[in-house]
Each structure stands twice: as structure tokens, then as C-alpha cells.
XYZ file of C-alpha atoms in Angstrom:
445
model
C 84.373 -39.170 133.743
C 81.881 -37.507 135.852
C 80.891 -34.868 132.395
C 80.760 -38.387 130.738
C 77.969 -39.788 133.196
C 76.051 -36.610 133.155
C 75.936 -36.774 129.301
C 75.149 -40.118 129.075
C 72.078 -39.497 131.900
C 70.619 -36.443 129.788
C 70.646 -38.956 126.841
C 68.998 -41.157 128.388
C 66.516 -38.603 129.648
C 66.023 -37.437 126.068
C 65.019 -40.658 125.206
C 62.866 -41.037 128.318
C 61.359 -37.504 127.485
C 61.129 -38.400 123.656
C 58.968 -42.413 124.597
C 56.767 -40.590 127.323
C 55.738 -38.082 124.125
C 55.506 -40.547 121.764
C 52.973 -42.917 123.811
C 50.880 -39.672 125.262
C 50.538 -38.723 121.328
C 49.644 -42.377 120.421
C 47.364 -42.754 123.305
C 44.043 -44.134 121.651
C 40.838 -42.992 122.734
C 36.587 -43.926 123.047
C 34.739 -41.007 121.733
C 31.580 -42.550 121.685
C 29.616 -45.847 122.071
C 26.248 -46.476 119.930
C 23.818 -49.559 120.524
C 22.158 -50.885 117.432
C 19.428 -53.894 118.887
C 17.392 -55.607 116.452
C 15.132 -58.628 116.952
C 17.617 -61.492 116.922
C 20.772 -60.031 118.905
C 22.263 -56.375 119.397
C 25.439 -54.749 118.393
C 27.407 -52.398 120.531
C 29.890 -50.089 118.912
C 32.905 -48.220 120.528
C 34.430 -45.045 117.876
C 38.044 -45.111 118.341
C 40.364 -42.357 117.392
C 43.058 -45.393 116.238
C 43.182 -48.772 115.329
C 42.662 -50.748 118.703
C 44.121 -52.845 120.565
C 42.370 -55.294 122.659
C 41.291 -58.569 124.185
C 38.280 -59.510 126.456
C 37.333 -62.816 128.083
C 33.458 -63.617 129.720
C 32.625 -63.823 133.725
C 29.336 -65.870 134.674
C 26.748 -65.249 137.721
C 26.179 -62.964 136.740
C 27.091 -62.851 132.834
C 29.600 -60.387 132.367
C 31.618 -59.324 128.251
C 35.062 -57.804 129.908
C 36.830 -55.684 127.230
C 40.482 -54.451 127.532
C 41.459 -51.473 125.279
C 45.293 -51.200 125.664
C 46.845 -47.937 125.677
C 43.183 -45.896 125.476
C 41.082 -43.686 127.330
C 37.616 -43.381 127.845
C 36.027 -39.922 126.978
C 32.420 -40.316 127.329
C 29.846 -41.040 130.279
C 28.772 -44.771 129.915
C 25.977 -43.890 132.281
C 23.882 -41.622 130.033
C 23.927 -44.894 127.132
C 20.196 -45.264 126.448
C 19.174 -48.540 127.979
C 17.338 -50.126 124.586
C 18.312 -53.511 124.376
C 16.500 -56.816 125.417
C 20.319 -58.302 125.475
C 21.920 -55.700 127.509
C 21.641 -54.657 131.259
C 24.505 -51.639 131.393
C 27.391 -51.234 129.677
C 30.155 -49.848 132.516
C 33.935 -48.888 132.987
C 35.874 -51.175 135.314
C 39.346 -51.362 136.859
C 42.048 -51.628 133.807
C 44.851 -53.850 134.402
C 46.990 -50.547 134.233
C 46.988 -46.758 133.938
C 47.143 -46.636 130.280
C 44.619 -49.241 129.734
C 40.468 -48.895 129.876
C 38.635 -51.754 130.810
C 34.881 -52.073 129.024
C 31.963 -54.119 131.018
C 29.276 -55.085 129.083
C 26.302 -56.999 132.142
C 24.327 -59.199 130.061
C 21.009 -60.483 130.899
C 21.996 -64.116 130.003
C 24.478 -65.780 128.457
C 24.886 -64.837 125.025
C 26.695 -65.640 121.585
C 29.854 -63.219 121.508
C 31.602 -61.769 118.508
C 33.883 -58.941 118.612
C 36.055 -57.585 115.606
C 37.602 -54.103 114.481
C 36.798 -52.295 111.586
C 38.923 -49.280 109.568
C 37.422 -45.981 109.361
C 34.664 -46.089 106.854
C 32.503 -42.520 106.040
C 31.015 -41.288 108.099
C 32.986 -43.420 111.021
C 36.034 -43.768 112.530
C 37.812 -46.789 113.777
C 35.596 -48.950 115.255
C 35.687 -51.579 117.817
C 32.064 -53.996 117.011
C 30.470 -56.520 119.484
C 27.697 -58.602 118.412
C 25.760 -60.573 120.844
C 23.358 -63.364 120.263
C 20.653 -65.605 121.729
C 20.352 -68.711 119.808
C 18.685 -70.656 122.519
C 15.853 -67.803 122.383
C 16.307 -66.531 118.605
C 13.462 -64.120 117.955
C 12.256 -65.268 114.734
C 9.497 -63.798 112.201
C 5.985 -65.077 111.594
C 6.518 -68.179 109.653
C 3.038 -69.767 108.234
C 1.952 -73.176 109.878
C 1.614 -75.726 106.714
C -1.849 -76.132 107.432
C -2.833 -72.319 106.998
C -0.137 -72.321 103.144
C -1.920 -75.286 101.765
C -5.403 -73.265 101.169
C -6.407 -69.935 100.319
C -3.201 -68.754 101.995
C -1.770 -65.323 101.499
C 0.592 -64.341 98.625
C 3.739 -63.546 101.182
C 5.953 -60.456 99.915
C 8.973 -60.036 101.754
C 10.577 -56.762 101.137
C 14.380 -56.032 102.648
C 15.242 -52.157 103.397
C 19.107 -51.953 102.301
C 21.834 -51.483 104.917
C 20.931 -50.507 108.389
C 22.388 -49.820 111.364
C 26.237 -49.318 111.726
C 26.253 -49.790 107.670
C 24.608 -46.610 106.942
C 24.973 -47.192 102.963
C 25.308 -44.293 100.722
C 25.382 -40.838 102.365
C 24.323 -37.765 100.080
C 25.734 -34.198 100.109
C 23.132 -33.263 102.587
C 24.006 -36.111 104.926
C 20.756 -38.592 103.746
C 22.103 -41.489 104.908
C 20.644 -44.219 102.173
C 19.618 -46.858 105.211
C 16.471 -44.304 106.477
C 15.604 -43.975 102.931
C 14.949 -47.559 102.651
C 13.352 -48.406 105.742
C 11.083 -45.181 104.798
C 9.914 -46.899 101.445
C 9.989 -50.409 102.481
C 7.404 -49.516 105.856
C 5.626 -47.585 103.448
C 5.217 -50.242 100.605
C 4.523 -53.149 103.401
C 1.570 -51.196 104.157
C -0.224 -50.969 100.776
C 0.554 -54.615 100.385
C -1.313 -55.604 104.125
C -3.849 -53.235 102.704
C -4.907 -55.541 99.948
C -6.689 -58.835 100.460
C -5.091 -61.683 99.961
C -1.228 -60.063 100.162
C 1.120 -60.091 103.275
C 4.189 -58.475 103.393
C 7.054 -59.288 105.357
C 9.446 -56.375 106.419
C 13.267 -58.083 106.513
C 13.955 -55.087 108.933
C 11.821 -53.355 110.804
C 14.068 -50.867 112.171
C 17.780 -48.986 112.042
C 20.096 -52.463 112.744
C 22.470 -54.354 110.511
C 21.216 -57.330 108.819
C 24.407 -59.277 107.036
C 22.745 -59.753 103.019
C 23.094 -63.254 102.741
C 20.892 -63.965 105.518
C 18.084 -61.415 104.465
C 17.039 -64.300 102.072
C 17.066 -66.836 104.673
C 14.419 -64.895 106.493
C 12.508 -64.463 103.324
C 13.036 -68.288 102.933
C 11.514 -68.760 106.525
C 8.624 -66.665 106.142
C 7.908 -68.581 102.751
C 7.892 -65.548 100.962
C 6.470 -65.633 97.412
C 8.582 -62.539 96.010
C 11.379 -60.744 97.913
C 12.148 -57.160 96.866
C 15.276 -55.233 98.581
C 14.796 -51.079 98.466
C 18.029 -49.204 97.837
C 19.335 -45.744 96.880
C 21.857 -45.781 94.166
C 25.380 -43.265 94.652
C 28.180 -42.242 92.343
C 31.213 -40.273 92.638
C 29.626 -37.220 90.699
C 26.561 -35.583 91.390
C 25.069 -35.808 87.655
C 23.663 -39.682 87.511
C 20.373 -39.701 88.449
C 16.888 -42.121 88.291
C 16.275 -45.444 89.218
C 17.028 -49.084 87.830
C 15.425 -52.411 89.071
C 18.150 -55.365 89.289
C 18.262 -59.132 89.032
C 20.581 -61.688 89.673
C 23.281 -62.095 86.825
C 23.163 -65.844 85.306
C 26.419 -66.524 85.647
C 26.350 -65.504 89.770
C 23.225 -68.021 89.732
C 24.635 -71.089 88.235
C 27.943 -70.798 90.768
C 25.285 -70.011 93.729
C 23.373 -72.865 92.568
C 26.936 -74.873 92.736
C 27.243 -74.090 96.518
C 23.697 -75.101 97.568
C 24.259 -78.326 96.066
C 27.484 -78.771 97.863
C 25.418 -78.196 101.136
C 23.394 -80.782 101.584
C 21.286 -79.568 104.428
C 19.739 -77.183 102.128
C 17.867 -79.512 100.312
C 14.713 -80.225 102.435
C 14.606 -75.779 102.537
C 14.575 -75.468 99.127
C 12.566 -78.894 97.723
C 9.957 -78.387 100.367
C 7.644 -81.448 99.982
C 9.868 -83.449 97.531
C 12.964 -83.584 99.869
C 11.290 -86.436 101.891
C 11.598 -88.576 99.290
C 14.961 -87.790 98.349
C 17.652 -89.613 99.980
C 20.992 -87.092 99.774
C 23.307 -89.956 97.964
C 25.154 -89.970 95.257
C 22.409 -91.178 93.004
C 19.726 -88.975 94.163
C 21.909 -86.001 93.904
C 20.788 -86.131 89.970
C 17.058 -85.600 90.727
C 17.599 -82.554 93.369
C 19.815 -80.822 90.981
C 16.874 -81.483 88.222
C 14.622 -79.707 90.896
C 16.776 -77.211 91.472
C 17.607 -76.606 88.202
C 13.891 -75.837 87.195
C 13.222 -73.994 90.364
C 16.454 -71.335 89.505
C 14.716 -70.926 85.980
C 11.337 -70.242 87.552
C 12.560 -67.378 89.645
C 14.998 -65.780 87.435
C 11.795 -65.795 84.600
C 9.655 -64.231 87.287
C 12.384 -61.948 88.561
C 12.590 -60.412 85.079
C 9.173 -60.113 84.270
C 8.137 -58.434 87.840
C 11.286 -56.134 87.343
C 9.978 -54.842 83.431
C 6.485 -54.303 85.091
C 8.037 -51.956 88.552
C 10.298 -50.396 86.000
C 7.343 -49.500 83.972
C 5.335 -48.150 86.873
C 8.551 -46.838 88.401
C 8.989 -44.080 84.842
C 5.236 -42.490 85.370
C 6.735 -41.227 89.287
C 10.589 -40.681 88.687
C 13.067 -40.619 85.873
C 14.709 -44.043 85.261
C 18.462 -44.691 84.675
C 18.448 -47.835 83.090
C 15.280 -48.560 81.492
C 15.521 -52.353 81.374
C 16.398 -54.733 84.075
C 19.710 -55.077 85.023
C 21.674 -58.137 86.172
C 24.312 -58.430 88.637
C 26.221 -60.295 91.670
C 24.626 -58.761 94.185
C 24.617 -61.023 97.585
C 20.431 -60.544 98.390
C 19.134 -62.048 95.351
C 20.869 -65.170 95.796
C 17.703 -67.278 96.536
C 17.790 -70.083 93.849
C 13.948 -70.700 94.905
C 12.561 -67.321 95.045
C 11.896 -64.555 92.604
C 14.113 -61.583 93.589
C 14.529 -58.117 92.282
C 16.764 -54.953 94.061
C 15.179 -51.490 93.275
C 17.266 -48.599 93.192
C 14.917 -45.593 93.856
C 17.035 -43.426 92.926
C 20.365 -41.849 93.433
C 21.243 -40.351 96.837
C 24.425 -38.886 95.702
C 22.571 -36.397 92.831
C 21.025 -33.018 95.179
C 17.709 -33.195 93.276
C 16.857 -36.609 94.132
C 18.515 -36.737 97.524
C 15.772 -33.674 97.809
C 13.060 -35.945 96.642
C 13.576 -39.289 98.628
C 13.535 -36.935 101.316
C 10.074 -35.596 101.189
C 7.471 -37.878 102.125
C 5.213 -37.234 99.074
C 7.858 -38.696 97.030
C 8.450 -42.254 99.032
C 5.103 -43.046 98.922
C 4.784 -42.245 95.140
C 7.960 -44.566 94.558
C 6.279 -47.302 97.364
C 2.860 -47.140 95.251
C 4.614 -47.544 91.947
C 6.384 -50.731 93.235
C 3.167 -52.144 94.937
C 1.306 -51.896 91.688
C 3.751 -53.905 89.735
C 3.537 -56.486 92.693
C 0.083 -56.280 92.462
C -0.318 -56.685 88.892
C 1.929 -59.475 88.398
C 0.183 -61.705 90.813
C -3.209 -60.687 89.431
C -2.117 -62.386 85.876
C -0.072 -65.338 87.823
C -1.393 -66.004 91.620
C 0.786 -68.938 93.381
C -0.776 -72.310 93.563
C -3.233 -72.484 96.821
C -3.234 -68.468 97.608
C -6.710 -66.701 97.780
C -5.830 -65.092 94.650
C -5.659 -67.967 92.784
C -8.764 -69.788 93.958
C -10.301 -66.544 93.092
C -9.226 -66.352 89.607
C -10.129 -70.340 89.137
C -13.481 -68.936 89.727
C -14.264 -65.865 87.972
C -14.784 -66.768 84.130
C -11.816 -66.137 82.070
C -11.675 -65.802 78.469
C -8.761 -65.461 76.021
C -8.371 -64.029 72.236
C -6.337 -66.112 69.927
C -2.890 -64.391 68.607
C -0.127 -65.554 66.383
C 1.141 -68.699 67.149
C -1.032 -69.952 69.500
C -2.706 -73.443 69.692
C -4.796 -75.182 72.043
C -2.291 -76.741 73.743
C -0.534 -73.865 74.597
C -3.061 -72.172 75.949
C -4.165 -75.406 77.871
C -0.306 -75.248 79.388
C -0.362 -71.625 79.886
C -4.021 -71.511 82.029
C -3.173 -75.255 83.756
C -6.481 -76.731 82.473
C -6.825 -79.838 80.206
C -7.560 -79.432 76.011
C -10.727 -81.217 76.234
C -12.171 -78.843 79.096
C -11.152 -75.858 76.974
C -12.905 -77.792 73.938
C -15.971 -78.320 76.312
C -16.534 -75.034 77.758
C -16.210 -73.821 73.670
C -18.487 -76.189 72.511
C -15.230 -77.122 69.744
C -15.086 -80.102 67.729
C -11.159 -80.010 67.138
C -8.003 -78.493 68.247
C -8.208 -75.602 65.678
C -7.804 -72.227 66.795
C -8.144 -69.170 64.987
C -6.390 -65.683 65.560
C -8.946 -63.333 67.026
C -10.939 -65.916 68.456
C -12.616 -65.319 71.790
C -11.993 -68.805 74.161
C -13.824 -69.134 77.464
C -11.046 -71.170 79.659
C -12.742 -73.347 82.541
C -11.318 -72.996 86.207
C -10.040 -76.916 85.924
């Protein structure tokens, strides 16, 4: 009996032995903690060596975030975390509720919006633990134009969206690029040939390395009643040969189901009608004329998005080689505004050596920023937005036009927004006949 017992204690020793080895080679761990603060709300990240487990509840006066990490350890000095964030007094350890635990404080400055969530390992991360705060009672927001300063000789607004950011470092090339710097690069760079030029203002979606989710990087074009919006990416594949860049639109069929869901959300309306949704009352009835306005305002901007994209493509081929040499269309989530033009322009691809060489060297951004900036610049020259400075201008300087194939008078009277008989007048004409090769002076009204 007693060999029976002794047996029966070993086992259960063995088993002891065999749990206590198991957990100690489960055991999850921090092995680092970045801050990512941007102008609305900052996002704190924990690396994880495993998938984690936790839960986390808030203490006031003052405002504490309390994070449990079950069965972890921390590895790193909280102490030494740069102090960057207008969100964030220190981030600490605390107590755990037991040995094999680590407990997370997080002292806020006020009470904040809280959102935590894990995410899988990702290149070049590991499991990650993400908390976002927010301050919606004090929301930082951009420079939005009173409506007494956009009804006259405003500025043409360009608002121009560096890809990725932050903890979503997009592509990464064989040299470790990581696509998100690229952007920002170009997009600082392009923003300041733009404020260079009177009569343009440009708009930077992000103005430094934090994550911005796409579908609200329109939104803050929308806010800052931006008259283009232009995202700057780097293109990647899984070999190293494709190379040059491509200029992208939003596919039709993505716009007509977009268009479905803006309808559906009513709210919307009085963004995207401006004026004419105080005189639309959201019933069924009226429901007709918005989707009328809508209708025409998604084929204004997809016509504009095209033509803008030929014109950077064709500036784009004198820096850089191209890899598609017309626009392309696509379901991408940033050119989703149904009432703004919208292009994405791949400068080229991070994941070919040469390139990733190139959109490294400073010379080279700026060459790519200029070539974009002069498409901008040349579209709005031939087709300035009602009430800018640029189109007051033109109204002003004497135009003329010569007569090709297929034109008549009253095309060119719909084209230039003037009436037949001032176009008659200012030609000293006697009837609506044009012929080809003529020279027309059109009037400013």
C-alpha cells in the first residue's frame, strides 16, 4: 500500500512538475510600449510575445485606464516612455491582482474616450495590445473656412492625405522603407508648393507619424471644404520586378453602392448638399430631389477625378517610369467622397530596390511632389471653382477660343458659363454660326 501512495504522489508530482513548465513556457510577456499622439486623440501600444489576455476598467480623481495582462510580465522600464502626448500624464506598472499577472496604469489628464482591442502579429510587429484614447468634448479639429471668407475670392482648398501612419506602417521595402515616411515626405513636400502659389491652400490630412482610420480622412477633407483631395502612397508586390507609378480613382460600381449608404444616412445630407439641404425636408418625397443632387454631384467628381488623374499621370512619366499609364479604378476606402474629386497616387513601388532607392533620396520626392502640383495646378488654371480667386481672375483676363469640329455657340456658351448673345456681342456676330478655325473672344459674364 505504502509503494502504492508513493507512486501515486510522484504522479502527481509529475504532473505538478509538467503544469508549472507548461505555464512558465506560456508565460506572455511586454517587450515594448510605443505612443503614437496625433491631433485628435493618441494611441498607446503594448508588443506582446502572445496573444493577450486581458481586461481593464477606469478610476476617476484623478482619471486613471487600469489594464490587467493575465499570465504576463513586464520587460521594459515604463519610466524612460517619452512623455509626448497632450492626452497622457505617465503610463506606470501597478500592483497585479496576482504573481503571474501585470497590471498597466495609464494617468490621464482628463477623462477620455477609451478603446482597447488586440491585434495578430502583422510585419514588422508582433502581437499587439492597442488603446486609443479620445477627447470629444475638446476634439482638435483642422482649419475649416468661415462661410463668409468661401463665398468670395476664397482659396482653391487641396487636401492631400499621406497613406498609413503610425502603428500601420504600410508597405515595408527590402531595406526596411517603411511606405508611411514616404508619404508624409511627399505629401509635406507637395503642401508646400501648393501654399506657395496664390490663390491655393493645401490641407495636410496628417501632419505627422499617427494612424488615421481611411474612411475618416475624407471627412476631414469634407470639413476643411476641400476642393480636390489627393492620398500619396507607395505601391508593393510580392516580387521585386514591378516597378513605376499609377494614379487611381474610385471604381463606378464601389461609387453607386457608396452613394447607396449616404442616402440611407440621412444626417449626411446637409454635409454633402451644402446650401440646398435647408430646403430639403428628409421625407419620403424629398428623398427624390437629394438623390437627383447627389446623383449629379457623384458624376461631377468622378469626371474631375479622371481628368486630374490623366494630367498627374502625364506629368508623373517626365520624373519616373509609370506602371499603368492610364487611370485606374478601384474600391479603395479614401476616395469614397461622393462630393469631392479624389485621386490615390502610387509613387512608386517600395517593394522594387531601385525605387525604394529613389523615394528615399530627397531629390527624388520633391521631383514626384512637383510633378503632382503641376497637374493640380494646371487643372484649376483651365477650371477654377465658382467664387475662388482663380476664377474671378480668369472672369477677368480676356479669353478667346478657336472653333474645332463640332462645336457651336451654344456649347461653347455652356462650356465658358456665359450667355450666346454676350458671346455674339463681344464678336460683333449676327447669328449663331460658327466656323472651325475661328478665333471667339468669350466675355467674363
Amino acid at each position: 500500500m505504502k509503494s502504492v501512495s508513493r507512486l501515486k504522489v510522484q504522479v502527481l508530482s509529475g504532473i505538478l512538475m509538467l503544469l508549472i513548465s507548461h505555464l512558465c513556457f506560456a508565460q506572455n510577456a511586454i517587450e515594448a510600449l510605443r505612443m503614437w499622439p496625433s491631433p485628435d486623440n493618441t494611441r498607446v501600444v503594448l508588443d506582446l510575445t502572445q496573444e493577450p489576455e486581458y481586461s481593464y476598467f477606469t478610476l476617476s480623481n484623478p482619471e486613471r485606464l487600469v489594464i490587467d495582462l493575465a499570465n504576463t510580465k513586464g520587460k521594459i522600464d515604463l519610466a524612460k516612455l517619452a512623455k509626448s502626448s497632450n492626452l497622457v500624464k505617465k503610463i506606470r506598472y501597478s500592483t497585479a491582482k496576482d504573481p503571474s499577472s501585470v497590471r498597466v496604469v495609464l494617468e490621464l489628464k482628463r477623462k477620455l474616450n477609451t478603446e482597447i482591442f488586440a491585434l495578430p502579429p502583422t510585419a514588422p510587429y508582433k502581437n499587439r495590445l492597442v488603446i486609443d484614447l479620445s477627447d470629444q468634448s475638446e476634439r482638435t479639429q483642422q482649419v475649416v473656412m468661415s462661410s463668409e471668407s468661401s463665398t468670395r475670392d476664397r482659396d482653391i482648398i487641396i487636401a492631400i492625405d499621406a497613406g498609413h501612419g503610425g502603428e500601420d506602417p504600410g508597405s515595408v521595402g527590402r531595406a526596411g522603407t517603411y511606405e508611411k515616411n514616404i508619404t508624409l515626405s511627399v505629401s509635406k513636400r507637395l503642401a508646400k508648393l501648393i501654399d506657395a502659389e496664390p490663390g491655393l491652400r493645401a490641407v495636410l490630412i496628417r501632419t505627422g507619424d499617427y494612424y488615421i482610420s481611411p474612411n475618416a480622412r475624407p471627412d476631414i477633407a469634407r470639413k476643411n471644404k476641400a476642393d480636390l483631395f489627393v492620398s500619396i502612397h507607395a505601391d508593393a508586390f510580392t516580387t521585386p520586378q514591378p516597378k513605376g507609378a499609377s494614379v487611381w480613382v474610385l471604381s463606378m460600381g464601389r461609387a453607386n453602392s457608396v452613394l447607396g449608404r449616404w442616402m440611407e444616412r440621412t444626417e449626411r445630407h446637409s454635409e454633402l448638399l451644402g446650401g440646398a439641404a435647408e430646403v430639403i425636408q428628409d421625407t419620403a418625397s424629398e428623398r427624390y430631389l437629394a438623390q437627383a443632387l447627389l446623383d449629379m454631384s457623384m458624376d461631377h467628381s468622378l469626371t474631375t477625378s479622371y481628368d486630374i488623374s490623366k494630367m498627374v499621370i502625364s506629368e508623373l512619366k517626365q520624373v519616373t517610369s509609370l506602371h499603368k499609364k492610364l487611370p485606374q479604378a478601384a474600391s479603395l476606402a479614401v476616395l469614397t467622397s461622393p462630393d469631392i474629386p479624389s485621386i490615390l497616387v502610387e509613387v512608386g513601388f517600395i517593394s522594387n530596390p531601385n525605387e525604394e532607392k529613389n523615394l528615399n533620396w530627397n531629390q527624388h520626392r520633391q521631383k514626384l511632389a512637383s510633378s503632382v502640383f503641376s497637374a493640380i495646378k494646371q487643372h484649376f488654371r483651365k477650371l477654377p471653382p465658382d467664387g475662388t480667386l482663380w476664377a474671378n481672375n480668369a472672369r477677368s483676363e480676356k479669353r478667346t477660343h478657336k472653333v474645332r469640329s463640332g462645336e457651336s455657340l451654344s456649347l461653347l456658351a455652356q462650356r465658358y458659363k456665359v450667355r450666346i448673345s454676350a458671346i455674339k456681342e463681344a464678336n460683333n456676330m449676327r447669328n449663331d454660326t460658327v466656323r472651325i478655325g475661328q478665333v471667339l473672344t468669350i466675355p467674363s459674364t
